[in-house]
Amino acid sequence: MSAQSWLNSIWYGVVPPPWWLTALSAAYAAASKLRRLAYARHWVRSTRLSCPVIVVGNLTVGGTGKTPLVSWLAGQLAERGFRPGVVTRGYGGSSRAARLVQASDDSEIVGDEAILLARRSRAPIATGRNRPAAAQLLVNAGCDVILSDDGLQHYALQRDCEIIVVDGDRRFGNGRLLPSGPLRETPARLQGANAIVLNGGDAPSDGAMRMRLLASNAIALKYGTATPLREFSGRTVHAIAAIGNPQRFFALLRAAGIGVVEHPLPDHKQLKIGDISFPDDLPVLMTEKDAVKCREIAGPRHWFVPVDVVFAAGDSEKLRGIVAECVEKRAARA
């Protein structure tokens, strides 16, 4: 069993955490509280940009659907005449300095999510360990609204709007802080958010907006041609997912009637030919985030499955209204 599988059995299963993980969680909680206090008391410098900043983040480690939501928000803002830009950490990339990202950049340098956002959102993207410096590059490039992807805990960049995305299936796991649980912050943190978005799941939303990720097509990596996902129904495929929650991707394929041979991989893993090749002629389906890392090594059996954000009735309008109100309030204070 891998380290991540062992942790998942504790975080989302019934295995109790060992005492030493619980002790580490207590230390993590103290350090996290002190860090937030340092920013609140201005002991540590935080930066306010000249334009509104909208943060999209989560309370847990792993994927909850933040990046597709960021891409959707960028499109919504652009339709309303804004010039949005997206700042992201660049996880999985080797670059440390703040830089603007091009869709043709190497994911090993700037990270897979940065490339995905550059291709899907068509908004300017910046990465960097120093998030305020990266965001300032976007402002210098003419952006008038900044979307901070996975930026909830990055307090060095001040924000005007916080959107917290919650996994509707896994929620908060065992409810413990890292490392004995999946939480970066306690659920009490939800009270300070401008909006809470629940991604998937069947449980009551408790007033949160509901969204889900919809997949309609599979795109051939080698040729760029699209095939309806239903064409794979009744067939068995190899499914690759190097994302925070691989089971979400596998469940999406099974919901389309596809038989899945699972290949979960560590989040942000740089894929090599051995990771996507198998000794049979079954199709190989992967996430869009994984596809940006292996276009050059893909063959005719490799496909990726893009997803789009779909909201419950009225919730997209509600979220747009919350974001617009935050942007307008910032403009009024300027």
Short mmCIF file of C-alpha atoms in Angstrom, two decimals:
data_model
loop_
_atom_site.label_atom_id
_atom_site.label_comp_id
_atom_site.label_asym_id
_atom_site.label_seq_id
_atom_site.Cartn_x
_atom_site.Cartn_y
_atom_site.Cartn_z
CA MET A 1 0.00 0.00 0.00
CA SER A 2 1.33 3.42 -0.97
CA ALA A 3 1.68 6.21 1.59
CA GLN A 4 -1.22 8.09 -0.03
CA SER A 5 -3.46 5.01 0.02
CA TRP A 6 -2.64 4.50 3.69
CA LEU A 7 -3.48 8.12 4.47
CA ASN A 8 -6.72 7.90 2.50
CA SER A 9 -7.76 4.87 4.55
CA ILE A 10 -7.39 7.06 7.62
CA TRP A 11 -8.76 10.30 6.19
CA TYR A 12 -11.79 8.86 4.39
CA GLY A 13 -12.12 5.36 5.83
CA VAL A 14 -12.58 3.81 9.25
CA VAL A 15 -8.91 3.35 10.19
CA PRO A 16 -8.08 5.46 13.27
CA PRO A 17 -4.95 7.63 13.01
CA PRO A 18 -1.92 6.56 15.07
CA TRP A 19 -1.08 8.72 18.07
CA TRP A 20 1.91 10.32 16.41
CA LEU A 21 -0.20 11.58 13.49
CA THR A 22 -2.63 13.08 15.99
CA ALA A 23 0.26 14.80 17.75
CA LEU A 24 1.50 16.21 14.45
CA SER A 25 -2.02 17.52 13.75
CA ALA A 26 -1.95 19.42 17.05
CA ALA A 27 1.34 21.02 16.03
CA TYR A 28 -0.07 21.83 12.59
CA ALA A 29 -3.14 23.46 14.15
CA ALA A 30 -0.98 25.66 16.37
CA ALA A 31 1.26 26.71 13.49
CA SER A 32 -1.73 27.43 11.23
CA LYS A 33 -3.41 29.56 13.90
CA LEU A 34 -0.22 31.51 14.50
CA ARG A 35 0.25 32.07 10.78
CA ARG A 36 -3.26 33.49 10.33
CA LEU A 37 -2.78 35.69 13.39
CA ALA A 38 0.50 37.01 11.98
CA TYR A 39 -1.24 38.18 8.82
CA ALA A 40 -4.28 39.53 10.71
CA ARG A 41 -2.05 41.58 13.03
CA HIS A 42 0.15 42.70 10.10
CA TRP A 43 3.24 41.09 11.60
CA VAL A 44 3.75 39.58 8.18
CA ARG A 45 3.29 41.68 5.05
CA SER A 46 0.37 41.02 2.72
CA THR A 47 -0.19 42.71 -0.61
CA ARG A 48 -3.31 44.43 -1.89
CA LEU A 49 -3.39 44.75 -5.66
CA SER A 50 -4.87 47.67 -7.57
CA CYS A 51 -7.71 45.45 -8.83
CA PRO A 52 -10.13 42.95 -7.24
CA VAL A 53 -8.85 39.50 -6.26
CA ILE A 54 -11.20 36.50 -6.23
CA VAL A 55 -9.85 33.45 -4.43
CA VAL A 56 -11.06 29.94 -5.25
CA GLY A 57 -9.86 27.36 -2.76
CA ASN A 58 -10.77 24.49 -0.48
CA LEU A 59 -10.32 23.27 3.07
CA THR A 60 -8.95 19.85 2.18
CA VAL A 61 -5.93 18.60 0.32
CA GLY A 62 -6.63 16.99 -3.02
CA GLY A 63 -8.95 17.83 -5.86
CA THR A 64 -12.40 19.30 -5.32
CA GLY A 65 -13.01 20.87 -8.74
CA LYS A 66 -11.37 24.25 -8.13
CA THR A 67 -9.58 24.52 -11.46
CA PRO A 68 -12.65 23.87 -13.68
CA LEU A 69 -14.54 26.44 -11.61
CA VAL A 70 -11.74 28.99 -12.06
CA SER A 71 -11.86 28.44 -15.81
CA TRP A 72 -15.65 28.91 -15.77
CA LEU A 73 -15.37 32.11 -13.73
CA ALA A 74 -12.76 33.50 -16.11
CA GLY A 75 -15.16 32.96 -19.00
CA GLN A 76 -18.03 34.57 -17.12
CA LEU A 77 -15.97 37.64 -16.26
CA ALA A 78 -14.72 37.98 -19.84
CA GLU A 79 -18.31 37.88 -21.12
CA ARG A 80 -19.07 40.86 -18.88
CA GLY A 81 -16.28 42.95 -20.32
CA PHE A 82 -13.59 42.30 -17.71
CA ARG A 83 -10.04 41.23 -18.47
CA PRO A 84 -9.49 38.41 -15.96
CA GLY A 85 -6.15 36.83 -15.22
CA VAL A 86 -5.41 33.68 -13.22
CA VAL A 87 -2.59 33.26 -10.74
CA THR A 88 -1.63 29.77 -9.59
CA ARG A 89 1.18 28.22 -7.62
CA GLY A 90 2.47 26.06 -10.47
CA TYR A 91 2.49 22.78 -8.53
CA GLY A 92 4.46 20.06 -10.26
CA GLY A 93 6.64 22.56 -12.11
CA SER A 94 10.27 23.36 -11.42
CA SER A 95 10.03 27.14 -11.92
CA ARG A 96 10.15 29.20 -8.74
CA ALA A 97 10.17 32.73 -10.15
CA ALA A 98 7.01 34.62 -11.05
CA ARG A 99 6.31 34.29 -14.76
CA LEU A 100 3.56 34.53 -17.33
CA VAL A 101 2.53 31.21 -18.85
CA GLN A 102 1.93 30.33 -22.47
CA ALA A 103 -0.20 27.39 -23.59
CA SER A 104 2.87 25.97 -25.34
CA ASP A 105 5.07 26.01 -22.20
CA ASP A 106 6.53 22.85 -20.68
CA SER A 107 4.40 21.48 -17.83
CA GLU A 108 7.57 20.23 -16.11
CA ILE A 109 8.56 23.89 -15.73
CA VAL A 110 5.29 25.72 -15.03
CA GLY A 111 3.05 22.88 -13.79
CA ASP A 112 0.19 20.95 -15.36
CA GLU A 113 -2.68 23.06 -13.99
CA ALA A 114 -1.13 26.26 -15.36
CA ILE A 115 -1.01 24.77 -18.86
CA LEU A 116 -4.55 23.45 -18.54
CA LEU A 117 -5.83 26.89 -17.47
CA ALA A 118 -3.94 28.60 -20.29
CA ARG A 119 -5.58 26.31 -22.85
CA ARG A 120 -9.08 26.18 -21.41
CA SER A 121 -9.70 29.65 -19.97
CA ARG A 122 -7.88 31.64 -22.67
CA ALA A 123 -7.10 34.16 -19.93
CA PRO A 124 -3.55 35.28 -19.07
CA ILE A 125 -1.99 32.92 -16.53
CA ALA A 126 0.87 33.56 -14.10
CA THR A 127 2.67 31.20 -11.74
CA GLY A 128 5.22 31.64 -8.99
CA ARG A 129 6.09 30.78 -5.42
CA ASN A 130 5.55 34.47 -4.66
CA ARG A 131 1.85 34.74 -5.49
CA PRO A 132 1.60 38.56 -5.11
CA ALA A 133 4.52 39.02 -7.53
CA ALA A 134 2.93 36.63 -10.02
CA ALA A 135 -0.42 38.40 -9.72
CA GLN A 136 1.24 41.76 -10.30
CA LEU A 137 2.54 40.46 -13.63
CA LEU A 138 -1.09 39.95 -14.65
CA VAL A 139 -2.02 43.48 -13.57
CA ASN A 140 0.95 44.82 -15.58
CA ALA A 141 -0.34 42.83 -18.56
CA GLY A 142 -3.70 44.65 -18.42
CA CYS A 143 -5.84 42.34 -16.28
CA ASP A 144 -8.46 44.10 -14.15
CA VAL A 145 -9.67 41.10 -12.08
CA ILE A 146 -7.40 38.41 -10.64
CA LEU A 147 -8.57 34.85 -9.98
CA SER A 148 -6.36 33.03 -7.48
CA ASP A 149 -6.55 29.27 -8.07
CA ASP A 150 -6.11 27.26 -4.86
CA GLY A 151 -5.35 30.50 -3.05
CA LEU A 152 -7.45 30.23 0.12
CA GLN A 153 -4.46 29.68 2.43
CA HIS A 154 -2.16 32.11 0.58
CA TYR A 155 -2.73 35.08 2.87
CA ALA A 156 0.18 37.06 1.43
CA LEU A 157 -2.25 38.11 -1.32
CA GLN A 158 -5.24 40.05 0.00
CA ARG A 159 -8.61 39.16 -1.46
CA ASP A 160 -11.99 40.73 -2.07
CA CYS A 161 -13.97 37.52 -2.53
CA GLU A 162 -13.50 33.97 -1.25
CA ILE A 163 -15.13 30.97 -2.91
CA ILE A 164 -14.65 27.64 -1.13
CA VAL A 165 -15.23 24.44 -3.12
CA VAL A 166 -16.24 21.33 -1.17
CA ASP A 167 -16.16 17.76 -2.48
CA GLY A 168 -19.79 16.69 -2.23
CA ASP A 169 -18.86 13.02 -1.87
CA ARG A 170 -15.88 13.08 0.49
CA ARG A 171 -16.76 16.34 2.29
CA PHE A 172 -14.23 16.76 5.15
CA GLY A 173 -13.29 13.12 5.64
CA ASN A 174 -12.67 12.27 9.29
CA GLY A 175 -12.82 15.96 10.22
CA ARG A 176 -9.21 16.12 11.40
CA LEU A 177 -6.47 18.54 10.45
CA LEU A 178 -3.36 17.43 8.58
CA PRO A 179 -1.72 15.00 8.73
CA SER A 180 -4.17 12.80 10.68
CA GLY A 181 -6.98 14.13 8.45
CA PRO A 182 -7.35 15.88 5.09
CA LEU A 183 -8.15 19.36 6.44
CA ARG A 184 -5.94 22.38 5.88
CA GLU A 185 -8.31 24.41 8.04
CA THR A 186 -11.34 23.52 10.15
CA PRO A 187 -14.88 23.71 8.70
CA ALA A 188 -15.43 26.83 10.84
CA ARG A 189 -13.45 28.60 8.11
CA LEU A 190 -16.50 28.31 5.85
CA GLN A 191 -18.21 31.05 7.85
CA GLY A 192 -15.85 33.69 6.46
CA ALA A 193 -16.36 32.78 2.80
CA ASN A 194 -18.44 34.81 0.36
CA ALA A 195 -19.63 31.63 -1.39
CA ILE A 196 -19.55 27.87 -0.82
CA VAL A 197 -19.82 25.58 -3.83
CA LEU A 198 -20.55 21.88 -3.38
CA ASN A 199 -19.16 19.75 -6.19
CA GLY A 200 -21.22 16.59 -6.71
CA GLY A 201 -22.69 14.35 -4.05
CA ASP A 202 -26.26 13.64 -3.09
CA ALA A 203 -26.32 14.89 0.50
CA PRO A 204 -28.15 18.13 1.41
CA SER A 205 -26.23 21.24 0.39
CA ASP A 206 -26.98 23.26 3.56
CA GLY A 207 -27.40 26.40 1.51
CA ALA A 208 -24.28 25.91 -0.63
CA MET A 209 -24.45 26.29 -4.39
CA ARG A 210 -24.41 22.97 -6.24
CA MET A 211 -22.24 22.17 -9.23
CA ARG A 212 -21.10 19.05 -11.00
CA LEU A 213 -18.53 18.23 -13.65
CA LEU A 214 -20.01 17.08 -16.96
CA ALA A 215 -18.10 15.12 -19.59
CA SER A 216 -19.51 14.82 -23.11
CA ASN A 217 -16.57 13.92 -25.35
CA ALA A 218 -13.23 12.20 -25.46
CA ILE A 219 -10.48 13.93 -27.46
CA ALA A 220 -7.79 11.93 -29.27
CA LEU A 221 -4.41 13.23 -28.09
CA LYS A 222 -2.64 12.39 -31.32
CA TYR A 223 -5.22 13.80 -33.74
CA GLY A 224 -7.30 16.28 -31.73
CA THR A 225 -10.55 14.73 -32.95
CA ALA A 226 -13.57 14.48 -30.64
CA THR A 227 -15.69 11.37 -30.10
CA PRO A 228 -18.84 11.34 -27.95
CA LEU A 229 -18.06 9.69 -24.64
CA ARG A 230 -21.08 7.45 -25.11
CA GLU A 231 -19.18 5.70 -27.92
CA PHE A 232 -17.06 4.05 -25.22
CA SER A 233 -20.11 2.77 -23.33
CA GLY A 234 -20.05 -0.99 -22.91
CA ARG A 235 -16.31 -1.12 -23.53
CA THR A 236 -13.41 -1.53 -21.11
CA VAL A 237 -10.68 1.11 -21.01
CA HIS A 238 -7.54 1.89 -19.09
CA ALA A 239 -8.22 5.02 -17.04
CA ILE A 240 -5.31 7.22 -15.91
CA ALA A 241 -5.73 9.90 -13.26
CA ALA A 242 -2.81 11.74 -11.66
CA ILE A 243 -5.13 14.11 -9.79
CA GLY A 244 -6.07 14.81 -6.19
CA ASN A 245 -9.10 12.51 -6.26
CA PRO A 246 -8.65 9.87 -8.99
CA GLN A 247 -11.85 8.08 -7.97
CA ARG A 248 -13.91 11.06 -9.16
CA PHE A 249 -12.62 10.51 -12.71
CA PHE A 250 -13.16 6.75 -12.56
CA ALA A 251 -16.71 7.26 -11.29
CA LEU A 252 -17.40 9.74 -14.10
CA LEU A 253 -16.41 7.11 -16.69
CA ARG A 254 -18.43 4.37 -15.01
CA ALA A 255 -21.47 6.66 -14.96
CA ALA A 256 -21.15 6.73 -18.76
CA GLY A 257 -21.35 2.92 -18.86
CA ILE A 258 -17.62 2.41 -19.37
CA GLY A 259 -15.71 -0.47 -17.79
CA VAL A 260 -12.64 0.93 -16.02
CA VAL A 261 -9.22 -0.55 -15.34
CA GLU A 262 -8.01 1.96 -12.74
CA HIS A 263 -4.54 3.53 -12.82
CA PRO A 264 -4.48 6.13 -10.01
CA LEU A 265 -1.22 8.07 -9.85
CA PRO A 266 0.15 10.74 -7.50
CA ASP A 267 -1.26 14.21 -8.07
CA HIS A 268 0.80 16.27 -10.57
CA LYS A 269 3.01 13.29 -11.50
CA GLN A 270 4.96 13.94 -14.69
CA LEU A 271 3.81 11.12 -16.93
CA LYS A 272 6.25 9.00 -18.92
CA ILE A 273 5.64 6.49 -21.68
CA GLY A 274 5.58 3.64 -19.16
CA ASP A 275 2.73 5.28 -17.27
CA ILE A 276 0.39 5.33 -20.26
CA SER A 277 1.35 2.14 -22.15
CA PHE A 278 -0.25 -1.26 -21.56
CA PRO A 279 0.21 -4.72 -23.18
CA ASP A 280 -3.20 -4.82 -24.85
CA ASP A 281 -5.21 -2.84 -27.38
CA LEU A 282 -7.73 -1.26 -24.98
CA PRO A 283 -8.35 2.49 -25.29
CA VAL A 284 -6.57 4.66 -22.71
CA LEU A 285 -8.60 7.53 -21.25
CA MET A 286 -7.10 10.20 -19.00
CA THR A 287 -7.97 13.54 -17.46
CA GLU A 288 -7.35 16.77 -19.33
CA LYS A 289 -4.78 17.77 -16.71
CA ASP A 290 -2.83 14.60 -17.43
CA ALA A 291 -3.09 15.07 -21.18
CA VAL A 292 -1.05 18.29 -21.14
CA LYS A 293 1.91 16.25 -19.89
CA CYS A 294 1.99 13.54 -22.53
CA ARG A 295 0.84 14.87 -25.89
CA GLU A 296 4.28 14.18 -27.36
CA ILE A 297 4.31 10.54 -26.28
CA ALA A 298 0.67 9.66 -26.91
CA GLY A 299 -0.40 7.17 -29.53
CA PRO A 300 -3.65 6.59 -31.44
CA ARG A 301 -5.28 4.79 -28.47
CA HIS A 302 -4.85 7.71 -26.05
CA TRP A 303 -7.76 10.02 -25.28
CA PHE A 304 -8.48 12.69 -22.72
CA VAL A 305 -11.86 13.59 -21.26
CA PRO A 306 -12.47 17.32 -20.71
CA VAL A 307 -15.06 18.35 -18.14
CA ASP A 308 -17.30 21.40 -17.92
CA VAL A 309 -18.94 22.99 -14.90
CA VAL A 310 -22.73 22.65 -14.69
CA PHE A 311 -24.71 24.30 -11.89
CA ALA A 312 -28.01 23.43 -10.29
CA ALA A 313 -30.91 25.66 -11.36
CA GLY A 314 -30.33 29.26 -10.31
CA ASP A 315 -26.96 28.64 -8.64
CA SER A 316 -24.81 29.96 -11.49
CA GLU A 317 -26.73 33.25 -11.41
CA LYS A 318 -26.35 33.36 -7.64
CA LEU A 319 -22.59 32.88 -7.84
CA ARG A 320 -22.23 35.45 -10.60
CA GLY A 321 -24.17 37.90 -8.43
CA ILE A 322 -21.90 37.32 -5.43
CA VAL A 323 -18.76 37.84 -7.52
CA ALA A 324 -20.21 40.96 -9.18
CA GLU A 325 -21.10 42.44 -5.79
CA CYS A 326 -17.57 41.89 -4.49
CA VAL A 327 -16.05 43.45 -7.60
CA GLU A 328 -18.39 46.45 -7.40
CA LYS A 329 -17.64 46.99 -3.71
CA ARG A 330 -13.92 47.07 -4.47
CA ALA A 331 -14.49 49.54 -7.30
CA ALA A 332 -16.49 51.79 -4.97
CA ARG A 333 -13.62 51.88 -2.47
CA ALA A 334 -11.03 52.66 -5.14
#
